[in-house]
PDB file of C-alpha atoms in Angstrom:
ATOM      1  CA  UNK A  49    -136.150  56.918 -45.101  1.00  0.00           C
ATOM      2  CA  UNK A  50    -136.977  52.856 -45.433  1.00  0.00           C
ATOM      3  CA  UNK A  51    -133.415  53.109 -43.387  1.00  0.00           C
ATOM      4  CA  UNK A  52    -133.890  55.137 -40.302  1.00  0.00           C
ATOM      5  CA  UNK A  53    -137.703  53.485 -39.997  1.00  0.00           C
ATOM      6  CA  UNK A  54    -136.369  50.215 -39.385  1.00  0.00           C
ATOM      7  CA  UNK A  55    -133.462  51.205 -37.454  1.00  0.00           C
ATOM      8  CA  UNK A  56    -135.802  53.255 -35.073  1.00  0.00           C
ATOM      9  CA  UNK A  57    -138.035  50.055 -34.364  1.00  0.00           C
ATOM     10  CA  UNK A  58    -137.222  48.518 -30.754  1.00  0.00           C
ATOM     11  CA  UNK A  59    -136.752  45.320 -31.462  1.00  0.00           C
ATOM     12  CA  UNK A  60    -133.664  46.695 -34.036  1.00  0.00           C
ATOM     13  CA  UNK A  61    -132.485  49.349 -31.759  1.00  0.00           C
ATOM     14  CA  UNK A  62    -132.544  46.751 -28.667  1.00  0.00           C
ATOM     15  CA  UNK A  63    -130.165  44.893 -31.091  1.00  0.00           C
ATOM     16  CA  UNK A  64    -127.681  47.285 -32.268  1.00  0.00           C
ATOM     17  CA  UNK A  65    -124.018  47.947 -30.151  1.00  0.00           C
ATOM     18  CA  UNK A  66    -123.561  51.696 -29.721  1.00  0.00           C
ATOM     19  CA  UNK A  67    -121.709  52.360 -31.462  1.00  0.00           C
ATOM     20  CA  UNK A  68    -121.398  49.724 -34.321  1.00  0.00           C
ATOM     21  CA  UNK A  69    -117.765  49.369 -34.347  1.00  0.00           C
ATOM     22  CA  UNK A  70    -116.517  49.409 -38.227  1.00  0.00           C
ATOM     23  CA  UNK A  71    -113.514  47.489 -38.677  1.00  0.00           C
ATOM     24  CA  UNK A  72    -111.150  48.749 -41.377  1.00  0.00           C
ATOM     25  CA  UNK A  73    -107.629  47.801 -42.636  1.00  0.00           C
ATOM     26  CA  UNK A  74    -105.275  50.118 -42.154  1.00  0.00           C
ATOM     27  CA  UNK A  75    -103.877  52.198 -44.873  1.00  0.00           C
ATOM     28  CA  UNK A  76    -106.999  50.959 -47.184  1.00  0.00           C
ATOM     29  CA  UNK A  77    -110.274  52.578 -46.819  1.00  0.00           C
ATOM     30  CA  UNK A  78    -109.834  55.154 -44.467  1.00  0.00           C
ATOM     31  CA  UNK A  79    -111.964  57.888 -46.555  1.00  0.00           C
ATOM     32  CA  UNK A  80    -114.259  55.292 -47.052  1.00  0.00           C
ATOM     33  CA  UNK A  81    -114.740  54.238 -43.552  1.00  0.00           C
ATOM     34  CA  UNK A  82    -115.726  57.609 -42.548  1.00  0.00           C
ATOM     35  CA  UNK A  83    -118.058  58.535 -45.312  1.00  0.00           C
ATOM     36  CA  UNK A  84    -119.926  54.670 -44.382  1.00  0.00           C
ATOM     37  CA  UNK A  85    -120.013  55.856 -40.876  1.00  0.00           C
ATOM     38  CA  UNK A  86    -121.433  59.355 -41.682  1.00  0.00           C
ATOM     39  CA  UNK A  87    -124.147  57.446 -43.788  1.00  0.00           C
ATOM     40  CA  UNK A  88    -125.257  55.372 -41.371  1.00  0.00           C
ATOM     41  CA  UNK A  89    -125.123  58.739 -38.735  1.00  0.00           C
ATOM     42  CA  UNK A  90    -127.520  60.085 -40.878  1.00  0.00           C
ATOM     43  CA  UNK A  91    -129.865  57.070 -40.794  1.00  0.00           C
ATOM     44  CA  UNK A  92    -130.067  56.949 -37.139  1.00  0.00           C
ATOM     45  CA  UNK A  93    -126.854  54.662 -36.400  1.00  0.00           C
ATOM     46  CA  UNK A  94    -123.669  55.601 -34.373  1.00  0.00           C
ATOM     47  CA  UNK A  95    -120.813  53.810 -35.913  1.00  0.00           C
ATOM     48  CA  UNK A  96    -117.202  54.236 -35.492  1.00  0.00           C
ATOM     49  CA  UNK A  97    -113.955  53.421 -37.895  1.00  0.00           C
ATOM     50  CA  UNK A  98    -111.578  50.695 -35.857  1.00  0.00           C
ATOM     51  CA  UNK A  99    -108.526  50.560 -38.465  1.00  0.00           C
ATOM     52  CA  UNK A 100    -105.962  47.808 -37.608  1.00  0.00           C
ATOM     53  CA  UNK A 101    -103.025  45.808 -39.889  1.00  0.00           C
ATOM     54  CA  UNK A 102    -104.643  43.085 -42.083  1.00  0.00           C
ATOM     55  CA  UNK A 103    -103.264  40.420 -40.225  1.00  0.00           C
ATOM     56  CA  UNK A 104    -105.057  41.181 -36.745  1.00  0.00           C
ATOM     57  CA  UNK A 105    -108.280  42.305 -38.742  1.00  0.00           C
ATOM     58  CA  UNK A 106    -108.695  39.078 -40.199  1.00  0.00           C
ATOM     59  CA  UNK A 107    -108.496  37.251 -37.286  1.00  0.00           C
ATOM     60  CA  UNK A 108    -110.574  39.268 -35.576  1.00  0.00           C
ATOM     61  CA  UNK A 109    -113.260  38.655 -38.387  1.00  0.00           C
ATOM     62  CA  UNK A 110    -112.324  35.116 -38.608  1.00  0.00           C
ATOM     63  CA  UNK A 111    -113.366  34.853 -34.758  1.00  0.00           C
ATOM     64  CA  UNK A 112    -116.215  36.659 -35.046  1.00  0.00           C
ATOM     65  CA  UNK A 113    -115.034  39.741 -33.502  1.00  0.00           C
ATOM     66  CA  UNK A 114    -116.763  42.614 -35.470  1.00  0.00           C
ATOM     67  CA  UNK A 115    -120.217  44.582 -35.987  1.00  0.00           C
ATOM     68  CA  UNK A 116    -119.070  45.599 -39.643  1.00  0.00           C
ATOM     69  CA  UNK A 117    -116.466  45.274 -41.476  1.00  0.00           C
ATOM     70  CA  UNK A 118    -115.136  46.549 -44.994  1.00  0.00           C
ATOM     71  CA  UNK A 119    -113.100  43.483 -46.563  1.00  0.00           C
ATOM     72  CA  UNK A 120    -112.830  42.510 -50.434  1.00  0.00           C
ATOM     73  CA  UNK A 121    -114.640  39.612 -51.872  1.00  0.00           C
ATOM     74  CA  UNK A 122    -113.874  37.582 -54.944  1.00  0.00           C
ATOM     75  CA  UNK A 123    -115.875  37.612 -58.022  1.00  0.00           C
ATOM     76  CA  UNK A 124    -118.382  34.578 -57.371  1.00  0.00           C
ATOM     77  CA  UNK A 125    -118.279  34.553 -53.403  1.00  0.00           C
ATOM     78  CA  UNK A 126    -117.964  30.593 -51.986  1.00  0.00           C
ATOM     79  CA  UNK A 127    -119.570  29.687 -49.055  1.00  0.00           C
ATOM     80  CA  UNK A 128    -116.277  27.720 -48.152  1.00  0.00           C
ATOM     81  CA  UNK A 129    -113.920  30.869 -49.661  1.00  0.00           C
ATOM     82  CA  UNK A 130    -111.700  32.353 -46.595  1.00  0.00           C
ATOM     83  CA  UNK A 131    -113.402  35.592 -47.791  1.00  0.00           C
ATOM     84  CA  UNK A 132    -116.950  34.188 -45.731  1.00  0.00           C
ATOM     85  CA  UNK A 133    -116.020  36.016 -42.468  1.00  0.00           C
ATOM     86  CA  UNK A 134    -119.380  35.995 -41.687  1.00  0.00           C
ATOM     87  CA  UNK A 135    -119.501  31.916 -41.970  1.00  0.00           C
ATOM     88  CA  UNK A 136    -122.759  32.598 -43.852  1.00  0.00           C
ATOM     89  CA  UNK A 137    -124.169  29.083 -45.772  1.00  0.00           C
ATOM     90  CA  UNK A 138    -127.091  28.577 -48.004  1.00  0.00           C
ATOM     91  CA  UNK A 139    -127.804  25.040 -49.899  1.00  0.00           C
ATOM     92  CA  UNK A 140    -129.844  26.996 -52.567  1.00  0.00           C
ATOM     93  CA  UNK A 141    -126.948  29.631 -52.888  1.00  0.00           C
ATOM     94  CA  UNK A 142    -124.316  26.821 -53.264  1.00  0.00           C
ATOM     95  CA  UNK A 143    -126.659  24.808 -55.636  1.00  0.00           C
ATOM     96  CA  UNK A 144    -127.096  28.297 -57.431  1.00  0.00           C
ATOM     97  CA  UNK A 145    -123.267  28.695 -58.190  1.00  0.00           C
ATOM     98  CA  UNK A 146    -122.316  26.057 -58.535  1.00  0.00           C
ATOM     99  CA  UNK A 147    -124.498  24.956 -62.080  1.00  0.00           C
ATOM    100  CA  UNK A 148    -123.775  28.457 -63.092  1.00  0.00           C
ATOM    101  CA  UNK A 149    -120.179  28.196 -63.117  1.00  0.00           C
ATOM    102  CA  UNK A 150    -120.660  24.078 -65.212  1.00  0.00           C
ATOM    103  CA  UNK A 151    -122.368  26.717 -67.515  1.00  0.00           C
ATOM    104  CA  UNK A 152    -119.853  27.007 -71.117  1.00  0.00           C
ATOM    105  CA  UNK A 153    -121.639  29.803 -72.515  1.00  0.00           C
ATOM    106  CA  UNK A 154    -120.462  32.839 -70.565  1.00  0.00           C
ATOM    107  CA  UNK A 155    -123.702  35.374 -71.206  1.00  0.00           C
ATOM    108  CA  UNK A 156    -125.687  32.241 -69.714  1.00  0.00           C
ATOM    109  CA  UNK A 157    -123.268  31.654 -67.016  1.00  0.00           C
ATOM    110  CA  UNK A 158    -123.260  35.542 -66.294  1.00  0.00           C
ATOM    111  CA  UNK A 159    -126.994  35.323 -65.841  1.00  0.00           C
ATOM    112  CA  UNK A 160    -127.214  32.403 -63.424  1.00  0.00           C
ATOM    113  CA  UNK A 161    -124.201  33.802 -61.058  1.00  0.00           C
ATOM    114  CA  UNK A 162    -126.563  37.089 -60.634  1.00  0.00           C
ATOM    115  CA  UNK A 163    -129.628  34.875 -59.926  1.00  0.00           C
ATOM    116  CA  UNK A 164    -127.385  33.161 -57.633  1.00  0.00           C
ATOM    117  CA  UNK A 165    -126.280  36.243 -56.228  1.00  0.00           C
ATOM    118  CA  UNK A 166    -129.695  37.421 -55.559  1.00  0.00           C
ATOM    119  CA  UNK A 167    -130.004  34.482 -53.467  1.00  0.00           C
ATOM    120  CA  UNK A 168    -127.012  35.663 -51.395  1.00  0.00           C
ATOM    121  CA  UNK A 169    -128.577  39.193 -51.442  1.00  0.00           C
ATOM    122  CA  UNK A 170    -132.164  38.096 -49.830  1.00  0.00           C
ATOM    123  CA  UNK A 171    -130.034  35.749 -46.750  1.00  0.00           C
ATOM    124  CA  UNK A 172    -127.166  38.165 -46.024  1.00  0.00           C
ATOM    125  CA  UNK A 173    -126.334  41.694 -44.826  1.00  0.00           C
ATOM    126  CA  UNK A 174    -123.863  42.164 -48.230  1.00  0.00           C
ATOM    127  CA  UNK A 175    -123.299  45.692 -49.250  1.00  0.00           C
ATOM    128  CA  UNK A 176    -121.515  45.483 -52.152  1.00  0.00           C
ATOM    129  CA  UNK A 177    -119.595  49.018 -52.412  1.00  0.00           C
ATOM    130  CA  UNK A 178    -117.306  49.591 -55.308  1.00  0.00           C
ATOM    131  CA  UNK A 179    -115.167  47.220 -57.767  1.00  0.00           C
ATOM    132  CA  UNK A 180    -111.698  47.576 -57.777  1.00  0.00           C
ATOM    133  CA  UNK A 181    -110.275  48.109 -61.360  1.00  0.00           C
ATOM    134  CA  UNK A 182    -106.937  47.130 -62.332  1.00  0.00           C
ATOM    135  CA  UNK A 183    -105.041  49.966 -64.442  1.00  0.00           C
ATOM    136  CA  UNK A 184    -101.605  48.472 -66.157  1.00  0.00           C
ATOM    137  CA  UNK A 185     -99.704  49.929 -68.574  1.00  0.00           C
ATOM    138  CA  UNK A 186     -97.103  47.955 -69.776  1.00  0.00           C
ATOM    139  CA  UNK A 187     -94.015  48.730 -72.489  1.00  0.00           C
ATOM    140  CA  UNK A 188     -94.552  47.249 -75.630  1.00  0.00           C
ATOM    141  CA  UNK A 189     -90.992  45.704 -74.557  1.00  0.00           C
ATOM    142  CA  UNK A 190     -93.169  43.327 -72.537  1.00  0.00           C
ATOM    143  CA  UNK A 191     -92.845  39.761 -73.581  1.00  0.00           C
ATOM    144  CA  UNK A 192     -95.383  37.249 -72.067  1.00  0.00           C
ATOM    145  CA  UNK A 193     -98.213  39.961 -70.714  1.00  0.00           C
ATOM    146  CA  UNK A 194    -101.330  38.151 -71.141  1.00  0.00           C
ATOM    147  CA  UNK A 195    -104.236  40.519 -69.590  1.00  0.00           C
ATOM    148  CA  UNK A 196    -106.482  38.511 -67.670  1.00  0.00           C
ATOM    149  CA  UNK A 197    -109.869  39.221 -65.348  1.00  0.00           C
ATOM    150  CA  UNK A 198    -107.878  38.263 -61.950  1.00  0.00           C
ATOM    151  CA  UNK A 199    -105.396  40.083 -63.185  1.00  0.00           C
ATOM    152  CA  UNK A 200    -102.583  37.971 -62.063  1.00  0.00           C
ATOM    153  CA  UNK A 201     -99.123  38.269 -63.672  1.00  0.00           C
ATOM    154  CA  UNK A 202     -96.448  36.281 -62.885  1.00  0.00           C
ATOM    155  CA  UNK A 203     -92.827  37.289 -63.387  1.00  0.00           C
ATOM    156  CA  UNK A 204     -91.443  33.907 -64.573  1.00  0.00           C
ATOM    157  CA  UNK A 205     -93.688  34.613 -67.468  1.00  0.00           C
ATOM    158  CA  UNK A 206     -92.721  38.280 -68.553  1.00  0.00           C
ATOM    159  CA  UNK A 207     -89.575  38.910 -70.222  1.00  0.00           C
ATOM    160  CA  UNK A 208     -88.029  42.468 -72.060  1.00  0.00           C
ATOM    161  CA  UNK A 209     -87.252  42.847 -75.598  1.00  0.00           C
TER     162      UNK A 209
END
């Protein structure tokens, strides 16, 4: 409800491309694209899935050329991080996350990325969706498997038994 009020106000409706053009990767998101776009329908905003290869998409976003779009982000986002499409840049935000990652004790540190977060949250137009989870299941052959949260796994590690 909070939703369609302030889209209906003129100053945001004067502001808003018809329709706000959604860009999407192709052959990632698809179903997603289209249930984002019926949401926002149903709040009083036309938007429309524009799915193109990676490659072009993140140009386009790297120019500037979107409304929306749906792209990953890494864990703790950096202001500098190729991920910051947007170009969005906050001293206090920067400040924020970077004494919370100098922090050894990880409960602490866990605590002052989400206050750091929250400063992100207050700035910028962030929706943060779903988190992708990594599902591996590897031989007890494996040699050299170490499971880790980026879950990167390089071959010249890994050897069979």
């Amino acid at each position: 409800a909070a939703a369609r009020a302030l889209l209906a106000t003129p100053a945001i409706r004067a502001r808003l491309p018809a329709p706000l053009r959604l860009r999407i990767p192709s052959g990632n998101g698809e179903e997603l694209g289209v249930a984002i776009a019926a949401m926002w329908s149903a709040a009083g905003a036309a938007s429309r899935p524009e799915q193109s290869e990676i490659k072009s998409m993140i140009a386009d976003l790297r120019r500037g050329s979107f409304d929306v779009a749906l792209t990953g982000a890494q864990d703790t986002p950096a202001t500098e991080s190729s991920y910051n499409t947007g170009r969005w840049r906050n001293p206090a935000f920067v400040a924020a996350l970077d004494a919370a990652l100098q922090l050894p004790d990880p409960q602490a540190r866990a605590e002052a990325v989400l206050a750091a977060e929250r400063v992100l949250m207050h700035d910028h137009a962030v929706v943060p969706l779903y988190q992708e989870v990594a599902r591996n299941l590897v031989s007890r052959r494996v040699r050299g498997w170490v499971d880790n949260a980026a879950d990167i796994h390089l071959s010249r590690y890994l050897a069979l038994q």
